[in-house]
């Protein structure tokens, strides 16, 4: 595009020259023969044909650039799509692992190992009660022995 913009004044000059030659050809048409008119017309048409060839080359390069850009965009979209599929799969696995951990925790709580802290607390309470009863029994024996001694 920069090349086309920089060549625009040259292209305009070539068109102006063609217009001048056509006007000169029209004025000389009656005085010159057909062969001279054809040579003059070829001279006038040559810059136009060159400009047309350059325009076609520019169109070809633009089409090539568009095809390349389209291929690049398509490749990027495919890569993004692949990443989205991978993210979706990772999220599904994450949910499955979270459910498995939750299930394992609930199973552990329901198992004997999960009840172990409660069982230990109950055992400690039982030992404390046995100690208290032993102390009460010992105090009653002592009182019974004292009572027997007094008698």
PDB file of C-alpha atoms in Angstrom:
ATOM      1  CA  UNK A   1       0.000   0.000   0.000  1.00  0.00           C
ATOM      2  CA  UNK A   2       2.871   2.350   0.772  1.00  0.00           C
ATOM      3  CA  UNK A   3       4.313   1.606  -2.633  1.00  0.00           C
ATOM      4  CA  UNK A   4       0.996   2.355  -4.320  1.00  0.00           C
ATOM      5  CA  UNK A   5       0.635   5.591  -2.338  1.00  0.00           C
ATOM      6  CA  UNK A   6       4.173   6.650  -3.226  1.00  0.00           C
ATOM      7  CA  UNK A   7       3.611   5.834  -6.917  1.00  0.00           C
ATOM      8  CA  UNK A   8       0.290   7.717  -7.093  1.00  0.00           C
ATOM      9  CA  UNK A   9       1.821  10.992  -8.368  1.00  0.00           C
ATOM     10  CA  UNK A  10       3.775   9.101 -11.054  1.00  0.00           C
ATOM     11  CA  UNK A  11       0.612   7.288 -12.068  1.00  0.00           C
ATOM     12  CA  UNK A  12      -1.277  10.592 -12.262  1.00  0.00           C
ATOM     13  CA  UNK A  13       1.500  12.064 -14.423  1.00  0.00           C
ATOM     14  CA  UNK A  14       1.322   9.056 -16.758  1.00  0.00           C
ATOM     15  CA  UNK A  15      -2.440   9.517 -17.092  1.00  0.00           C
ATOM     16  CA  UNK A  16      -1.984  13.225 -17.815  1.00  0.00           C
ATOM     17  CA  UNK A  17       0.606  12.395 -20.472  1.00  0.00           C
ATOM     18  CA  UNK A  18      -1.799   9.906 -21.997  1.00  0.00           C
ATOM     19  CA  UNK A  19      -4.551  12.521 -22.073  1.00  0.00           C
ATOM     20  CA  UNK A  20      -2.186  14.992 -23.729  1.00  0.00           C
ATOM     21  CA  UNK A  21      -1.129  12.408 -26.298  1.00  0.00           C
ATOM     22  CA  UNK A  22      -4.742  11.498 -27.025  1.00  0.00           C
ATOM     23  CA  UNK A  23      -5.544  15.194 -27.528  1.00  0.00           C
ATOM     24  CA  UNK A  24      -2.480  15.568 -29.767  1.00  0.00           C
ATOM     25  CA  UNK A  25      -3.479  12.424 -31.635  1.00  0.00           C
ATOM     26  CA  UNK A  26      -6.946  13.766 -32.217  1.00  0.00           C
ATOM     27  CA  UNK A  27      -5.480  17.011 -33.570  1.00  0.00           C
ATOM     28  CA  UNK A  28      -2.976  15.205 -35.765  1.00  0.00           C
ATOM     29  CA  UNK A  29      -5.401  12.461 -36.770  1.00  0.00           C
ATOM     30  CA  UNK A  30      -6.421  14.201 -39.939  1.00  0.00           C
ATOM     31  CA  UNK A  31      -2.886  15.109 -40.965  1.00  0.00           C
ATOM     32  CA  UNK A  32      -1.129  11.802 -40.126  1.00  0.00           C
ATOM     33  CA  UNK A  33      -1.822   8.432 -41.570  1.00  0.00           C
ATOM     34  CA  UNK A  34      -3.349   5.499 -39.731  1.00  0.00           C
ATOM     35  CA  UNK A  35       0.062   3.967 -39.086  1.00  0.00           C
ATOM     36  CA  UNK A  36       1.254   7.036 -37.196  1.00  0.00           C
ATOM     37  CA  UNK A  37      -1.973   7.066 -35.198  1.00  0.00           C
ATOM     38  CA  UNK A  38      -1.493   3.409 -34.237  1.00  0.00           C
ATOM     39  CA  UNK A  39       2.118   4.040 -33.165  1.00  0.00           C
ATOM     40  CA  UNK A  40       1.004   7.025 -31.126  1.00  0.00           C
ATOM     41  CA  UNK A  41      -1.800   4.977 -29.588  1.00  0.00           C
ATOM     42  CA  UNK A  42       0.689   2.241 -28.665  1.00  0.00           C
ATOM     43  CA  UNK A  43       2.894   4.859 -27.021  1.00  0.00           C
ATOM     44  CA  UNK A  44      -0.095   6.149 -25.075  1.00  0.00           C
ATOM     45  CA  UNK A  45      -1.316   2.682 -24.097  1.00  0.00           C
ATOM     46  CA  UNK A  46       2.075   1.392 -22.911  1.00  0.00           C
ATOM     47  CA  UNK A  47       2.106   3.321 -19.584  1.00  0.00           C
ATOM     48  CA  UNK A  48      -1.490   2.233 -19.014  1.00  0.00           C
ATOM     49  CA  UNK A  49      -0.633  -1.398 -19.685  1.00  0.00           C
ATOM     50  CA  UNK A  50       2.362  -1.096 -17.337  1.00  0.00           C
ATOM     51  CA  UNK A  51       0.135   0.399 -14.643  1.00  0.00           C
ATOM     52  CA  UNK A  52      -2.421  -2.368 -15.213  1.00  0.00           C
ATOM     53  CA  UNK A  53       0.292  -5.045 -14.881  1.00  0.00           C
ATOM     54  CA  UNK A  54       1.525  -3.409 -11.693  1.00  0.00           C
ATOM     55  CA  UNK A  55      -2.053  -3.267 -10.359  1.00  0.00           C
ATOM     56  CA  UNK A  56      -2.499  -6.959 -11.129  1.00  0.00           C
ATOM     57  CA  UNK A  57       0.751  -7.757  -9.317  1.00  0.00           C
ATOM     58  CA  UNK A  58      -0.429  -5.721  -6.342  1.00  0.00           C
ATOM     59  CA  UNK A  59      -3.763  -7.577  -6.321  1.00  0.00           C
ATOM     60  CA  UNK A  60      -1.912 -10.891  -6.445  1.00  0.00           C
ATOM     61  CA  UNK A  61       0.326  -9.928  -3.515  1.00  0.00           C
ATOM     62  CA  UNK A  62      -2.734  -8.690  -1.577  1.00  0.00           C
ATOM     63  CA  UNK A  63      -4.531 -11.987  -2.207  1.00  0.00           C
ATOM     64  CA  UNK A  64      -1.452 -13.895  -1.078  1.00  0.00           C
ATOM     65  CA  UNK A  65      -1.210 -11.778   2.072  1.00  0.00           C
ATOM     66  CA  UNK A  66      -4.914 -12.301   2.785  1.00  0.00           C
ATOM     67  CA  UNK A  67      -4.551 -16.060   2.337  1.00  0.00           C
ATOM     68  CA  UNK A  68      -1.571 -16.069   4.696  1.00  0.00           C
ATOM     69  CA  UNK A  69      -3.451 -13.994   7.279  1.00  0.00           C
ATOM     70  CA  UNK A  70      -6.483 -16.271   6.993  1.00  0.00           C
ATOM     71  CA  UNK A  71      -4.314 -19.353   7.499  1.00  0.00           C
ATOM     72  CA  UNK A  72      -2.674 -17.745  10.531  1.00  0.00           C
ATOM     73  CA  UNK A  73      -6.025 -16.808  12.068  1.00  0.00           C
ATOM     74  CA  UNK A  74      -7.382 -20.294  11.385  1.00  0.00           C
ATOM     75  CA  UNK A  75      -4.322 -21.860  13.032  1.00  0.00           C
ATOM     76  CA  UNK A  76      -4.690 -19.571  16.073  1.00  0.00           C
ATOM     77  CA  UNK A  77      -8.408 -20.366  16.386  1.00  0.00           C
ATOM     78  CA  UNK A  78      -7.626 -24.091  16.268  1.00  0.00           C
ATOM     79  CA  UNK A  79      -4.971 -23.646  18.984  1.00  0.00           C
ATOM     80  CA  UNK A  80      -7.417 -21.726  21.181  1.00  0.00           C
ATOM     81  CA  UNK A  81     -10.052 -24.404  20.620  1.00  0.00           C
ATOM     82  CA  UNK A  82      -7.581 -27.122  21.622  1.00  0.00           C
ATOM     83  CA  UNK A  83      -6.743 -25.195  24.792  1.00  0.00           C
ATOM     84  CA  UNK A  84     -10.431 -24.806  25.610  1.00  0.00           C
ATOM     85  CA  UNK A  85     -10.935 -28.567  25.241  1.00  0.00           C
ATOM     86  CA  UNK A  86      -7.955 -29.203  27.508  1.00  0.00           C
ATOM     87  CA  UNK A  87      -9.228 -26.729  30.117  1.00  0.00           C
ATOM     88  CA  UNK A  88     -12.672 -28.376  30.037  1.00  0.00           C
ATOM     89  CA  UNK A  89     -11.101 -31.814  30.574  1.00  0.00           C
ATOM     90  CA  UNK A  90      -8.982 -30.509  33.455  1.00  0.00           C
ATOM     91  CA  UNK A  91     -12.048 -28.983  35.100  1.00  0.00           C
ATOM     92  CA  UNK A  92     -13.922 -32.286  34.786  1.00  0.00           C
ATOM     93  CA  UNK A  93     -11.000 -34.148  36.338  1.00  0.00           C
ATOM     94  CA  UNK A  94     -10.781 -31.573  39.113  1.00  0.00           C
ATOM     95  CA  UNK A  95     -14.465 -32.079  39.964  1.00  0.00           C
ATOM     96  CA  UNK A  96     -14.032 -35.864  39.888  1.00  0.00           C
ATOM     97  CA  UNK A  97     -10.985 -35.696  42.201  1.00  0.00           C
ATOM     98  CA  UNK A  98     -12.789 -33.352  44.555  1.00  0.00           C
ATOM     99  CA  UNK A  99     -15.742 -35.751  44.751  1.00  0.00           C
ATOM    100  CA  UNK A 100     -13.368 -38.686  45.343  1.00  0.00           C
ATOM    101  CA  UNK A 101     -11.637 -36.836  48.192  1.00  0.00           C
ATOM    102  CA  UNK A 102     -14.987 -35.899  49.711  1.00  0.00           C
ATOM    103  CA  UNK A 103     -16.145 -39.510  49.499  1.00  0.00           C
ATOM    104  CA  UNK A 104     -12.895 -40.733  51.064  1.00  0.00           C
ATOM    105  CA  UNK A 105     -13.263 -38.250  53.917  1.00  0.00           C
ATOM    106  CA  UNK A 106     -16.823 -39.316  54.630  1.00  0.00           C
ATOM    107  CA  UNK A 107     -15.776 -42.986  54.499  1.00  0.00           C
ATOM    108  CA  UNK A 108     -12.941 -42.277  56.911  1.00  0.00           C
ATOM    109  CA  UNK A 109     -15.312 -40.565  59.313  1.00  0.00           C
ATOM    110  CA  UNK A 110     -17.667 -43.530  59.148  1.00  0.00           C
ATOM    111  CA  UNK A 111     -14.895 -46.105  59.658  1.00  0.00           C
ATOM    112  CA  UNK A 112     -13.397 -47.195  63.007  1.00  0.00           C
ATOM    113  CA  UNK A 113     -10.337 -45.058  62.323  1.00  0.00           C
ATOM    114  CA  UNK A 114     -12.572 -42.035  61.958  1.00  0.00           C
ATOM    115  CA  UNK A 115     -14.307 -42.885  65.241  1.00  0.00           C
ATOM    116  CA  UNK A 116     -11.005 -43.424  67.037  1.00  0.00           C
ATOM    117  CA  UNK A 117     -10.872 -39.954  68.632  1.00  0.00           C
ATOM    118  CA  UNK A 118     -14.370 -40.490  70.116  1.00  0.00           C
ATOM    119  CA  UNK A 119     -13.436 -43.964  71.267  1.00  0.00           C
ATOM    120  CA  UNK A 120     -10.269 -42.649  72.927  1.00  0.00           C
ATOM    121  CA  UNK A 121     -12.229 -39.909  74.671  1.00  0.00           C
ATOM    122  CA  UNK A 122     -14.724 -42.526  75.910  1.00  0.00           C
ATOM    123  CA  UNK A 123     -11.865 -44.742  77.122  1.00  0.00           C
ATOM    124  CA  UNK A 124     -10.311 -41.841  79.023  1.00  0.00           C
ATOM    125  CA  UNK A 125     -13.708 -41.101  80.604  1.00  0.00           C
ATOM    126  CA  UNK A 126     -14.077 -44.792  81.556  1.00  0.00           C
ATOM    127  CA  UNK A 127     -10.646 -44.811  83.204  1.00  0.00           C
ATOM    128  CA  UNK A 128     -11.503 -41.679  85.133  1.00  0.00           C
ATOM    129  CA  UNK A 129     -14.769 -43.267  86.307  1.00  0.00           C
ATOM    130  CA  UNK A 130     -12.944 -46.493  87.319  1.00  0.00           C
ATOM    131  CA  UNK A 131     -10.413 -44.435  89.293  1.00  0.00           C
ATOM    132  CA  UNK A 132     -13.220 -42.527  91.017  1.00  0.00           C
ATOM    133  CA  UNK A 133     -15.029 -45.769  91.896  1.00  0.00           C
ATOM    134  CA  UNK A 134     -11.791 -47.255  93.198  1.00  0.00           C
ATOM    135  CA  UNK A 135     -11.325 -44.184  95.364  1.00  0.00           C
ATOM    136  CA  UNK A 136     -14.920 -44.439  96.650  1.00  0.00           C
ATOM    137  CA  UNK A 137     -14.455 -48.177  97.330  1.00  0.00           C
ATOM    138  CA  UNK A 138     -11.207 -47.484  99.153  1.00  0.00           C
ATOM    139  CA  UNK A 139     -12.878 -44.813 101.288  1.00  0.00           C
ATOM    140  CA  UNK A 140     -15.745 -47.185 102.153  1.00  0.00           C
ATOM    141  CA  UNK A 141     -13.317 -49.946 103.121  1.00  0.00           C
ATOM    142  CA  UNK A 142     -11.430 -47.527 105.281  1.00  0.00           C
ATOM    143  CA  UNK A 143     -14.679 -46.479 106.974  1.00  0.00           C
ATOM    144  CA  UNK A 144     -15.734 -50.090 107.334  1.00  0.00           C
ATOM    145  CA  UNK A 145     -12.389 -50.957 108.954  1.00  0.00           C
ATOM    146  CA  UNK A 146     -12.680 -47.980 111.297  1.00  0.00           C
ATOM    147  CA  UNK A 147     -16.189 -48.989 112.193  1.00  0.00           C
ATOM    148  CA  UNK A 148     -15.019 -52.509 112.968  1.00  0.00           C
ATOM    149  CA  UNK A 149     -12.146 -51.202 115.046  1.00  0.00           C
ATOM    150  CA  UNK A 150     -14.518 -49.096 117.087  1.00  0.00           C
ATOM    151  CA  UNK A 151     -16.702 -51.943 117.807  1.00  0.00           C
TER     152      UNK A 151
END
